[in-house]
mmCIF file with all atom_site columns, C-alpha atoms in Angstrom:
data_model
loop_
_atom_site.group_PDB
_atom_site.id
_atom_site.type_symbol
_atom_site.label_atom_id
_atom_site.label_alt_id
_atom_site.label_comp_id
_atom_site.label_asym_id
_atom_site.label_entity_id
_atom_site.label_seq_id
_atom_site.pdbx_PDB_ins_code
_atom_site.Cartn_x
_atom_site.Cartn_y
_atom_site.Cartn_z
_atom_site.occupancy
_atom_site.B_iso_or_equiv
_atom_site.pdbx_formal_charge
_atom_site.auth_seq_id
_atom_site.auth_comp_id
_atom_site.auth_asym_id
_atom_site.auth_atom_id
_atom_site.pdbx_PDB_model_num
ATOM 1   C CA . MET A 1 1   ? 53.901 135.602 -12.484 1.00 0.00 ? 1   MET A CA 1
ATOM 2   C CA . THR A 1 2   ? 54.780 137.208 -15.795 1.00 0.00 ? 2   THR A CA 1
ATOM 3   C CA . THR A 1 3   ? 54.818 135.210 -19.020 1.00 0.00 ? 3   THR A CA 1
ATOM 4   C CA . PRO A 1 4   ? 58.137 135.567 -20.857 1.00 0.00 ? 4   PRO A CA 1
ATOM 5   C CA . LYS A 1 5   ? 58.069 137.359 -24.194 1.00 0.00 ? 5   LYS A CA 1
ATOM 6   C CA . LEU A 1 6   ? 59.031 135.508 -27.340 1.00 0.00 ? 6   LEU A CA 1
ATOM 7   C CA . THR A 1 7   ? 62.209 137.573 -27.618 1.00 0.00 ? 7   THR A CA 1
ATOM 8   C CA . ASP A 1 8   ? 63.239 136.378 -24.137 1.00 0.00 ? 8   ASP A CA 1
ATOM 9   C CA . LEU A 1 9   ? 62.957 132.725 -25.240 1.00 0.00 ? 9   LEU A CA 1
ATOM 10  C CA . ILE A 1 10  ? 65.485 133.077 -28.081 1.00 0.00 ? 10  ILE A CA 1
ATOM 11  C CA . ASP A 1 11  ? 69.017 133.544 -26.799 1.00 0.00 ? 11  ASP A CA 1
ATOM 12  C CA . GLU A 1 12  ? 72.663 132.584 -27.365 1.00 0.00 ? 12  GLU A CA 1
ATOM 13  C CA . TYR A 1 13  ? 71.989 129.009 -26.173 1.00 0.00 ? 13  TYR A CA 1
ATOM 14  C CA . ASN A 1 14  ? 69.555 128.298 -29.009 1.00 0.00 ? 14  ASN A CA 1
ATOM 15  C CA . GLU A 1 15  ? 70.889 130.597 -31.745 1.00 0.00 ? 15  GLU A CA 1
ATOM 16  C CA . ILE A 1 16  ? 71.942 127.779 -34.108 1.00 0.00 ? 16  ILE A CA 1
ATOM 17  C CA . LYS A 1 17  ? 69.209 125.244 -33.320 1.00 0.00 ? 17  LYS A CA 1
ATOM 18  C CA . GLY A 1 18  ? 66.084 125.538 -31.217 1.00 0.00 ? 18  GLY A CA 1
ATOM 19  C CA . ALA A 1 19  ? 62.356 125.245 -30.749 1.00 0.00 ? 19  ALA A CA 1
ATOM 20  C CA . VAL A 1 20  ? 60.008 127.634 -28.993 1.00 0.00 ? 20  VAL A CA 1
ATOM 21  C CA . SER A 1 21  ? 56.284 127.263 -28.362 1.00 0.00 ? 21  SER A CA 1
ATOM 22  C CA . PHE A 1 22  ? 54.422 130.450 -27.522 1.00 0.00 ? 22  PHE A CA 1
ATOM 23  C CA . LYS A 1 23  ? 50.903 131.794 -27.276 1.00 0.00 ? 23  LYS A CA 1
ATOM 24  C CA . PRO A 1 24  ? 50.501 134.931 -29.424 1.00 0.00 ? 24  PRO A CA 1
ATOM 25  C CA . ASP A 1 25  ? 48.399 137.919 -28.430 1.00 0.00 ? 25  ASP A CA 1
ATOM 26  C CA . TYR A 1 26  ? 45.262 136.934 -30.380 1.00 0.00 ? 26  TYR A CA 1
ATOM 27  C CA . LYS A 1 27  ? 43.667 140.351 -30.021 1.00 0.00 ? 27  LYS A CA 1
ATOM 28  C CA . ARG A 1 28  ? 46.583 141.946 -31.887 1.00 0.00 ? 28  ARG A CA 1
ATOM 29  C CA . LEU A 1 29  ? 47.009 138.969 -34.222 1.00 0.00 ? 29  LEU A CA 1
ATOM 30  C CA . THR A 1 30  ? 43.466 139.225 -35.580 1.00 0.00 ? 30  THR A CA 1
ATOM 31  C CA . ASP A 1 31  ? 43.028 143.030 -35.426 1.00 0.00 ? 31  ASP A CA 1
ATOM 32  C CA . LYS A 1 32  ? 42.245 144.119 -38.997 1.00 0.00 ? 32  LYS A CA 1
ATOM 33  C CA . ASN A 1 33  ? 43.030 147.736 -38.073 1.00 0.00 ? 33  ASN A CA 1
ATOM 34  C CA . LEU A 1 34  ? 46.693 146.872 -37.546 1.00 0.00 ? 34  LEU A CA 1
ATOM 35  C CA . GLU A 1 35  ? 48.635 146.665 -40.784 1.00 0.00 ? 35  GLU A CA 1
ATOM 36  C CA . GLN A 1 36  ? 51.487 144.733 -39.168 1.00 0.00 ? 36  GLN A CA 1
ATOM 37  C CA . VAL A 1 37  ? 52.093 143.008 -35.825 1.00 0.00 ? 37  VAL A CA 1
ATOM 38  C CA . VAL A 1 38  ? 55.665 142.311 -34.711 1.00 0.00 ? 38  VAL A CA 1
ATOM 39  C CA . PHE A 1 39  ? 56.015 139.460 -32.207 1.00 0.00 ? 39  PHE A CA 1
ATOM 40  C CA . CYS A 1 40  ? 59.792 139.182 -32.397 1.00 0.00 ? 40  CYS A CA 1
ATOM 41  C CA . ASP A 1 41  ? 62.628 141.189 -33.926 1.00 0.00 ? 41  ASP A CA 1
ATOM 42  C CA . LYS A 1 42  ? 65.895 140.174 -32.307 1.00 0.00 ? 42  LYS A CA 1
ATOM 43  C CA . ILE A 1 43  ? 69.564 139.785 -33.143 1.00 0.00 ? 43  ILE A CA 1
ATOM 44  C CA . VAL A 1 44  ? 71.358 136.964 -31.342 1.00 0.00 ? 44  VAL A CA 1
ATOM 45  C CA . GLY A 1 45  ? 75.031 136.500 -32.162 1.00 0.00 ? 45  GLY A CA 1
ATOM 46  C CA . LYS A 1 46  ? 75.226 136.278 -35.962 1.00 0.00 ? 46  LYS A CA 1
ATOM 47  C CA . SER A 1 47  ? 71.496 135.509 -36.393 1.00 0.00 ? 47  SER A CA 1
ATOM 48  C CA . HIS A 1 48  ? 68.471 137.768 -36.810 1.00 0.00 ? 48  HIS A CA 1
ATOM 49  C CA . PHE A 1 49  ? 65.066 136.348 -35.842 1.00 0.00 ? 49  PHE A CA 1
ATOM 50  C CA . SER A 1 50  ? 61.705 137.916 -36.679 1.00 0.00 ? 50  SER A CA 1
ATOM 51  C CA . VAL A 1 51  ? 58.072 136.826 -36.371 1.00 0.00 ? 51  VAL A CA 1
ATOM 52  C CA . VAL A 1 52  ? 55.591 139.214 -37.999 1.00 0.00 ? 52  VAL A CA 1
ATOM 53  C CA . ARG A 1 53  ? 51.926 139.175 -39.017 1.00 0.00 ? 53  ARG A CA 1
ATOM 54  C CA . ASN A 1 54  ? 51.780 141.180 -42.239 1.00 0.00 ? 54  ASN A CA 1
ATOM 55  C CA . GLN A 1 55  ? 48.980 143.121 -43.958 1.00 0.00 ? 55  GLN A CA 1
ATOM 56  C CA . ASP A 1 56  ? 48.007 139.993 -45.950 1.00 0.00 ? 56  ASP A CA 1
ATOM 57  C CA . PHE A 1 57  ? 47.309 138.166 -42.661 1.00 0.00 ? 57  PHE A CA 1
ATOM 58  C CA . GLU A 1 58  ? 50.281 135.844 -42.944 1.00 0.00 ? 58  GLU A CA 1
ATOM 59  C CA . ILE A 1 59  ? 52.494 135.049 -39.977 1.00 0.00 ? 59  ILE A CA 1
ATOM 60  C CA . ILE A 1 60  ? 56.077 135.023 -41.228 1.00 0.00 ? 60  ILE A CA 1
ATOM 61  C CA . PHE A 1 61  ? 59.007 133.546 -39.305 1.00 0.00 ? 61  PHE A CA 1
ATOM 62  C CA . THR A 1 62  ? 62.348 134.685 -40.734 1.00 0.00 ? 62  THR A CA 1
ATOM 63  C CA . ARG A 1 63  ? 65.831 133.690 -39.639 1.00 0.00 ? 63  ARG A CA 1
ATOM 64  C CA . LYS A 1 64  ? 68.872 135.316 -41.216 1.00 0.00 ? 64  LYS A CA 1
ATOM 65  C CA . MET A 1 65  ? 72.400 134.014 -40.685 1.00 0.00 ? 65  MET A CA 1
ATOM 66  C CA . GLY A 1 66  ? 74.899 136.122 -42.575 1.00 0.00 ? 66  GLY A CA 1
ATOM 67  C CA . GLU A 1 67  ? 73.856 135.966 -46.227 1.00 0.00 ? 67  GLU A CA 1
ATOM 68  C CA . LYS A 1 68  ? 71.478 133.014 -45.715 1.00 0.00 ? 68  LYS A CA 1
ATOM 69  C CA . VAL A 1 69  ? 67.765 133.718 -45.197 1.00 0.00 ? 69  VAL A CA 1
ATOM 70  C CA . TYR A 1 70  ? 65.247 131.072 -44.128 1.00 0.00 ? 70  TYR A CA 1
ATOM 71  C CA . GLN A 1 71  ? 61.529 131.791 -44.011 1.00 0.00 ? 71  GLN A CA 1
ATOM 72  C CA . SER A 1 72  ? 58.310 129.973 -43.126 1.00 0.00 ? 72  SER A CA 1
ATOM 73  C CA . ARG A 1 73  ? 54.697 131.240 -43.360 1.00 0.00 ? 73  ARG A CA 1
ATOM 74  C CA . LEU A 1 74  ? 51.230 130.549 -41.992 1.00 0.00 ? 74  LEU A CA 1
ATOM 75  C CA . ASP A 1 75  ? 48.114 131.919 -43.691 1.00 0.00 ? 75  ASP A CA 1
ATOM 76  C CA . LEU A 1 76  ? 45.515 133.280 -41.250 1.00 0.00 ? 76  LEU A CA 1
ATOM 77  C CA . ASN A 1 77  ? 43.008 133.712 -44.101 1.00 0.00 ? 77  ASN A CA 1
ATOM 78  C CA . THR A 1 78  ? 42.475 129.956 -44.360 1.00 0.00 ? 78  THR A CA 1
ATOM 79  C CA . TYR A 1 79  ? 42.706 129.040 -40.677 1.00 0.00 ? 79  TYR A CA 1
ATOM 80  C CA . GLN A 1 80  ? 41.405 130.883 -37.646 1.00 0.00 ? 80  GLN A CA 1
ATOM 81  C CA . PRO A 1 81  ? 43.138 129.488 -34.560 1.00 0.00 ? 81  PRO A CA 1
ATOM 82  C CA . LEU A 1 82  ? 41.480 128.876 -31.239 1.00 0.00 ? 82  LEU A CA 1
ATOM 83  C CA . TYR A 1 83  ? 42.490 131.274 -28.499 1.00 0.00 ? 83  TYR A CA 1
ATOM 84  C CA . ASP A 1 84  ? 44.359 128.574 -26.606 1.00 0.00 ? 84  ASP A CA 1
ATOM 85  C CA . THR A 1 85  ? 46.369 127.421 -29.640 1.00 0.00 ? 85  THR A CA 1
ATOM 86  C CA . ARG A 1 86  ? 50.085 128.063 -29.524 1.00 0.00 ? 86  ARG A CA 1
ATOM 87  C CA . LEU A 1 87  ? 52.615 128.654 -32.295 1.00 0.00 ? 87  LEU A CA 1
ATOM 88  C CA . LEU A 1 88  ? 55.709 126.492 -32.595 1.00 0.00 ? 88  LEU A CA 1
ATOM 89  C CA . LEU A 1 89  ? 58.946 127.827 -34.061 1.00 0.00 ? 89  LEU A CA 1
ATOM 90  C CA . ASN A 1 90  ? 61.675 125.363 -35.050 1.00 0.00 ? 90  ASN A CA 1
ATOM 91  C CA . TRP A 1 91  ? 65.030 126.237 -36.555 1.00 0.00 ? 91  TRP A CA 1
ATOM 92  C CA . GLY A 1 92  ? 68.358 124.685 -37.339 1.00 0.00 ? 92  GLY A CA 1
ATOM 93  C CA . PRO A 1 93  ? 71.516 125.475 -39.296 1.00 0.00 ? 93  PRO A CA 1
ATOM 94  C CA . ASP A 1 94  ? 69.710 125.328 -42.672 1.00 0.00 ? 94  ASP A CA 1
ATOM 95  C CA . TYR A 1 95  ? 65.956 125.763 -42.049 1.00 0.00 ? 95  TYR A CA 1
ATOM 96  C CA . CYS A 1 96  ? 63.220 127.486 -40.057 1.00 0.00 ? 96  CYS A CA 1
ATOM 97  C CA . GLU A 1 97  ? 59.606 126.432 -39.594 1.00 0.00 ? 97  GLU A CA 1
ATOM 98  C CA . ILE A 1 98  ? 56.467 127.903 -38.039 1.00 0.00 ? 98  ILE A CA 1
ATOM 99  C CA . ARG A 1 99  ? 53.350 125.845 -37.394 1.00 0.00 ? 99  ARG A CA 1
ATOM 100 C CA . TRP A 1 100 ? 50.419 125.563 -35.029 1.00 0.00 ? 100 TRP A CA 1
ATOM 101 C CA . ASP A 1 101 ? 51.355 123.617 -31.899 1.00 0.00 ? 101 ASP A CA 1
ATOM 102 C CA . PHE A 1 102 ? 48.394 121.319 -31.373 1.00 0.00 ? 102 PHE A CA 1
ATOM 103 C CA . LYS A 1 103 ? 48.215 119.424 -28.126 1.00 0.00 ? 103 LYS A CA 1
ATOM 104 C CA . PRO A 1 104 ? 45.980 116.363 -28.621 1.00 0.00 ? 104 PRO A CA 1
ATOM 105 C CA . GLY A 1 105 ? 43.158 116.045 -26.120 1.00 0.00 ? 105 GLY A CA 1
ATOM 106 C CA . CYS A 1 106 ? 41.753 112.952 -24.451 1.00 0.00 ? 106 CYS A CA 1
ATOM 107 C CA . CYS A 1 107 ? 39.670 111.913 -27.417 1.00 0.00 ? 107 CYS A CA 1
ATOM 108 C CA . ASP A 1 108 ? 42.007 112.705 -30.317 1.00 0.00 ? 108 ASP A CA 1
ATOM 109 C CA . PHE A 1 109 ? 43.524 109.768 -32.149 1.00 0.00 ? 109 PHE A CA 1
ATOM 110 C CA . SER A 1 110 ? 46.514 109.581 -34.421 1.00 0.00 ? 110 SER A CA 1
ATOM 111 C CA . PHE A 1 111 ? 46.965 106.799 -36.958 1.00 0.00 ? 111 PHE A CA 1
#
């Protein structure tokens, strides 16, 4: 069974509002020899979605709708994710967000 690519998870049904959790290719994500890593670069309807790891080791999620641009960043210099950690993208009509998608284990507590 093949895992769908991030670009396959963003489509006309979730152009305006959506959430996608995906596991990035950690080998490419952390490869210091690669200046940039593109995980998604897709136009859907009137929106353009992109998820890129830049040369400063930031993961940047950008959503453009016409003249409006929304952007969210994660700094890989201050946090090294575990290999089973996923990224969560959220977006709506006036925002976009990227964050680590932590799944609490049996012994994690939230207050």
